[in-house]
mmCIF file of C-alpha atoms in Angstrom:
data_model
loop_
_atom_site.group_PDB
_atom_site.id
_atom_site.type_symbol
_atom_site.label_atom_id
_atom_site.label_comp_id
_atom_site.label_asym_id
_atom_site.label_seq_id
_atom_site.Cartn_x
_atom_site.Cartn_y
_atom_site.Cartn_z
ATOM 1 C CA UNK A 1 117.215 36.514 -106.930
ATOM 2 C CA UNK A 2 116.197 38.000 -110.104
ATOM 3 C CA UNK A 3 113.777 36.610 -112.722
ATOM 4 C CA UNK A 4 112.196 34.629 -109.840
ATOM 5 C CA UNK A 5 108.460 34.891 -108.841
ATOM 6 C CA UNK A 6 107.333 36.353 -105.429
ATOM 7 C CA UNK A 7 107.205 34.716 -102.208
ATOM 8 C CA UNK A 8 105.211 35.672 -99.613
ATOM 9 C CA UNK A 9 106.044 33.449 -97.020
ATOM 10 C CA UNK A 10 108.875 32.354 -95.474
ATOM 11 C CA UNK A 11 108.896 28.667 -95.714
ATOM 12 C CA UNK A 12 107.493 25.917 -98.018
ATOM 13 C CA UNK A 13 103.695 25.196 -96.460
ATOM 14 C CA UNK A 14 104.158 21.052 -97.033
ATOM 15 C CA UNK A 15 107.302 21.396 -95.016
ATOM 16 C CA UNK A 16 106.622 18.344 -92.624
ATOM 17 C CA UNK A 17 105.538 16.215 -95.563
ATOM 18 C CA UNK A 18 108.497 16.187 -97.533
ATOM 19 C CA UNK A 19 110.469 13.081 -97.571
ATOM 20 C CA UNK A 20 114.022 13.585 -97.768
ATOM 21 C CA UNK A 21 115.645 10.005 -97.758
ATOM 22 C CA UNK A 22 115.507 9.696 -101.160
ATOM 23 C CA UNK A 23 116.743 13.058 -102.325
ATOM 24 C CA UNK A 24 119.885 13.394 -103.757
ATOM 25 C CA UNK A 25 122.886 15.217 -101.926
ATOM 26 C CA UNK A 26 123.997 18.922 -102.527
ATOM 27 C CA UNK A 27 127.530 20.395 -101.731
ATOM 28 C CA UNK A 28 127.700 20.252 -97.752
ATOM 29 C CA UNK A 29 129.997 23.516 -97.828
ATOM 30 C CA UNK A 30 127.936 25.499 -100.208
ATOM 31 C CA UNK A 31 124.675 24.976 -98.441
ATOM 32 C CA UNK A 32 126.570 25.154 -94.552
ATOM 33 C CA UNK A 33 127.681 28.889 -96.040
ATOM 34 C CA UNK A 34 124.463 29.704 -97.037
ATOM 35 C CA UNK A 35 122.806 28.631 -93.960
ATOM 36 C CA UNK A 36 125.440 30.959 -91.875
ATOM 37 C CA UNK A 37 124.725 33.917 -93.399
ATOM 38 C CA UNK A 38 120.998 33.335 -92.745
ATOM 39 C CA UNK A 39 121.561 32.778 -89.494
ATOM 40 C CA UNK A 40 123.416 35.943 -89.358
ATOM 41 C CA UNK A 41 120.278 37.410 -91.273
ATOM 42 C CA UNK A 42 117.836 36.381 -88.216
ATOM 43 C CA UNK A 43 119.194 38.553 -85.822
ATOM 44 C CA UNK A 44 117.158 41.428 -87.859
ATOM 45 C CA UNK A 45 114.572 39.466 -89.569
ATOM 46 C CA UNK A 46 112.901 37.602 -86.774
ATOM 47 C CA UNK A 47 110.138 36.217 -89.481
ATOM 48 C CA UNK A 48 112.678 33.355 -90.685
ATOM 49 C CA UNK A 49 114.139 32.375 -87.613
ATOM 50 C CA UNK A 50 112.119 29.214 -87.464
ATOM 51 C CA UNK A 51 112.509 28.239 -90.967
ATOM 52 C CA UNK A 52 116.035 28.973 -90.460
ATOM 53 C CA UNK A 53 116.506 26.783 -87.164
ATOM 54 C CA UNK A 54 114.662 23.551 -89.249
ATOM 55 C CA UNK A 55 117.181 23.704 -92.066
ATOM 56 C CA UNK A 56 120.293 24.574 -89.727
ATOM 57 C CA UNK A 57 119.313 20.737 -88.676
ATOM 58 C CA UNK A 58 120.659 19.144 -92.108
ATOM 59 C CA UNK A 59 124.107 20.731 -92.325
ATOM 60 C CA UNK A 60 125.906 17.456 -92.085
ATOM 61 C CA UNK A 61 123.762 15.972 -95.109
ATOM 62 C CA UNK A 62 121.927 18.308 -96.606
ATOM 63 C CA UNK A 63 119.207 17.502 -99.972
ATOM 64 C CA UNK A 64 118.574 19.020 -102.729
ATOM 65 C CA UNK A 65 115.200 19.981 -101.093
ATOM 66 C CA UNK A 66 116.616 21.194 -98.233
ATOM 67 C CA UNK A 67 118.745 23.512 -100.530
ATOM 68 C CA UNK A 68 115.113 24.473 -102.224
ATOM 69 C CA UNK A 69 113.675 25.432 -98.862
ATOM 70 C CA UNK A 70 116.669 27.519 -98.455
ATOM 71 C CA UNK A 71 116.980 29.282 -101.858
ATOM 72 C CA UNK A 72 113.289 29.739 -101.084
ATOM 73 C CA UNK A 73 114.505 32.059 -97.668
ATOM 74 C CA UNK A 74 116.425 34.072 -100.558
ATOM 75 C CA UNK A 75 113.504 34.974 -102.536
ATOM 76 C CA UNK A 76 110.943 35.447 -99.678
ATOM 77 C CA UNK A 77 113.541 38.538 -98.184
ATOM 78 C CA UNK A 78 113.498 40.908 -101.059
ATOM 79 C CA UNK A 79 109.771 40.972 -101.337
ATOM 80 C CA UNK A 80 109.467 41.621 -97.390
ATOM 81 C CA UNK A 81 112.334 44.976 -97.121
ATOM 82 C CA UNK A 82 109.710 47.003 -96.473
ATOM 83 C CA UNK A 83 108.706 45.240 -93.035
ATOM 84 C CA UNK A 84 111.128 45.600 -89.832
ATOM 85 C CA UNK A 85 110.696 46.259 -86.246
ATOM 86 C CA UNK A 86 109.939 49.799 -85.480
ATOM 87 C CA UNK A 87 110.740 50.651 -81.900
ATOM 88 C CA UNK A 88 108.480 53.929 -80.879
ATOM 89 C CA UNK A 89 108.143 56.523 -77.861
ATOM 90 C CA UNK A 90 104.763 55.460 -75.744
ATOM 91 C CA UNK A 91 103.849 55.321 -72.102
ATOM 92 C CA UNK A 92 103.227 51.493 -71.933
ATOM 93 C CA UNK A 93 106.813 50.230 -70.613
ATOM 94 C CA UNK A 94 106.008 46.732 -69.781
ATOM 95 C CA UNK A 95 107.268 43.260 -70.783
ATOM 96 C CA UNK A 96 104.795 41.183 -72.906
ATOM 97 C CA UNK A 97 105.952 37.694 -73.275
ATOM 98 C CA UNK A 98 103.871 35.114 -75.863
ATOM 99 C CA UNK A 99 105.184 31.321 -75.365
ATOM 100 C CA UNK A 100 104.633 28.392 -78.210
ATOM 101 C CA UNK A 101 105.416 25.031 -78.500
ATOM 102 C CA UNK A 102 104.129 21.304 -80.771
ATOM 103 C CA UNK A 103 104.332 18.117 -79.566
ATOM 104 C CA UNK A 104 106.787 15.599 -81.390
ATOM 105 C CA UNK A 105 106.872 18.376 -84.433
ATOM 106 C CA UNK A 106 110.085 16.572 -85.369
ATOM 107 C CA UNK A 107 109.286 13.971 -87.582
ATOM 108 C CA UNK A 108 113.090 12.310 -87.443
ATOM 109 C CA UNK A 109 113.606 12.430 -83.259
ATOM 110 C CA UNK A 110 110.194 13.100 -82.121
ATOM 111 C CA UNK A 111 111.474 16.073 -80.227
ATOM 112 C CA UNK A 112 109.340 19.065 -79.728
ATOM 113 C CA UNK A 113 109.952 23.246 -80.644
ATOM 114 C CA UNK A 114 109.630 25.779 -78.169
ATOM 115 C CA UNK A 115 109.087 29.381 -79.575
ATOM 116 C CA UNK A 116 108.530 32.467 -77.437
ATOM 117 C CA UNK A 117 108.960 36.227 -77.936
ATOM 118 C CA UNK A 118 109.693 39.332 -75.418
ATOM 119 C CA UNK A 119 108.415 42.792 -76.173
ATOM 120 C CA UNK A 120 109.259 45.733 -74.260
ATOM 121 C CA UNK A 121 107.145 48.731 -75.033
ATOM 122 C CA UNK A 122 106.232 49.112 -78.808
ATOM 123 C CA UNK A 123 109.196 46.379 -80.209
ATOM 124 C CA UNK A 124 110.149 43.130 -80.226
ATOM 125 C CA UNK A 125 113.114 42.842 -77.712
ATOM 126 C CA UNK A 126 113.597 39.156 -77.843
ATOM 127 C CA UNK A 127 112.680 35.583 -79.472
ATOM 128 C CA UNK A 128 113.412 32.118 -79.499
ATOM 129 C CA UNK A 129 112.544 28.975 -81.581
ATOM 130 C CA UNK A 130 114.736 26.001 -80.214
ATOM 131 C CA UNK A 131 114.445 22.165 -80.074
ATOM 132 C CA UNK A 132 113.865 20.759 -76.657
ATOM 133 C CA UNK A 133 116.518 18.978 -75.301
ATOM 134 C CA UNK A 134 114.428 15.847 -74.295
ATOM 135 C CA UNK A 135 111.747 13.917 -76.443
ATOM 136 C CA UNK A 136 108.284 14.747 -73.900
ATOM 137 C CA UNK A 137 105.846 12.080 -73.667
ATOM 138 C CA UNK A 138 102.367 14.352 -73.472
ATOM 139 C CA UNK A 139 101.788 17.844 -74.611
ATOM 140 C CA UNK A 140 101.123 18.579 -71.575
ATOM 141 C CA UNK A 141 104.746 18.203 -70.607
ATOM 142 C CA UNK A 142 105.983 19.629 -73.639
ATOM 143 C CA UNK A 143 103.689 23.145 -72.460
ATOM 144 C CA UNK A 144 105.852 22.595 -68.879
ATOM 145 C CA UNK A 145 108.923 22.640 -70.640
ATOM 146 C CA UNK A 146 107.940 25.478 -73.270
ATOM 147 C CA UNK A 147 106.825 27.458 -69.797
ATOM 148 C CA UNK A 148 110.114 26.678 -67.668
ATOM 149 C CA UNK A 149 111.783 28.052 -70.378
ATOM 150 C CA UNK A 150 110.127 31.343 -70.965
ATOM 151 C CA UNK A 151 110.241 31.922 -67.065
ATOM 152 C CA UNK A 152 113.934 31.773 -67.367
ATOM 153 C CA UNK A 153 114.342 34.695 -70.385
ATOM 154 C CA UNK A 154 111.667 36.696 -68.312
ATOM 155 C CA UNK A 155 113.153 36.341 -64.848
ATOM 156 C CA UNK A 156 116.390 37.436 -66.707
ATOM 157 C CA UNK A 157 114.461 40.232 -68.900
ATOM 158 C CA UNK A 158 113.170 41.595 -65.771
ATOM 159 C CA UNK A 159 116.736 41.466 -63.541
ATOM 160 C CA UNK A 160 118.041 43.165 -66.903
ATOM 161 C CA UNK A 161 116.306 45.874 -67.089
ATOM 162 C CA UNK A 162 115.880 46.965 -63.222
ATOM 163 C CA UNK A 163 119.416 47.273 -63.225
ATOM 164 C CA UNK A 164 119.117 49.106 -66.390
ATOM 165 C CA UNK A 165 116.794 51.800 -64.773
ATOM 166 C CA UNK A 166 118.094 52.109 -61.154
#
């Protein structure tokens, strides 16, 4: 967006202290097409998948501050073109798997994210930010279900790519 200041990150920093209720409503179908062609934006710019996932969760009644948090998205990816996943030759062909998750980091259901990311050699080869399915009662079982998870995409990785190299 021209004529509009730098951002450096990808999402507002207050983001869980923002208050909503009182906000006044936007055009559902303006901000539901904006939010699809982010989405279609994550599957090469990994950096805004989370930010994108939090404000996929208001397309039925979307804010005007949820549209700001998204208009922010559009001026936080022209300022970042530069960065990108570079996938290079190199002798270390293993999977390296990093796993994430908060307890109750939903302030409207209580319900906890699970992140993780895959890489296979020098890139990035797979990520996740989701929404468990089921509000956890400890963090401890919110780290079980973050872990059960991750075990799944690397039990798949792996069967993926022996057949890949047989």
């Amino acid at each position: 967006m021209q004529g509009c200041r730098p951002m450096f990150t990808p999402m507002i920093t207050n983001w869980k202290k923002i208050d909503a209720s009182s906000d006044k409503d936007v055009n559902p179908t303006l901000y539901r097409q904006l939010i699809g062609s982010l989405i279609y934006l994550v599957n090469i710019r990994p950096d805004i998948c989370f930010v994108v996932n939090m404000l996929s969760q208001f397309m039925v009644e979307p804010k005007s501050v949820h549209w700001a948090a998204a208009r922010h998205i559009l001026i936080y990816v022209p300022n970042i073109v530069e960065y990108g996943l570079r996938y290079t030759r190199g002798d270390d062909v293993r999977i390296c798997g990093f796993k994430d998750s908060d307890w109750a980091g939903s302030s409207v259901d209580k319900k906890s994210t699970a992140r993780y990311c895959f890489s296979f050699g020098s890139g990035m080869v797979s990520w996740c930010s989701r929404k468990q399915k089921s509000v956890a009662l400890s963090s401890v079982v919110v780290e079980y279900m973050a872990a059960s998870t991750t075990m799944c995409e690397t039990i798949w990785l792996r069967k993926l790519l022996v057949s890949l190299f047989r």
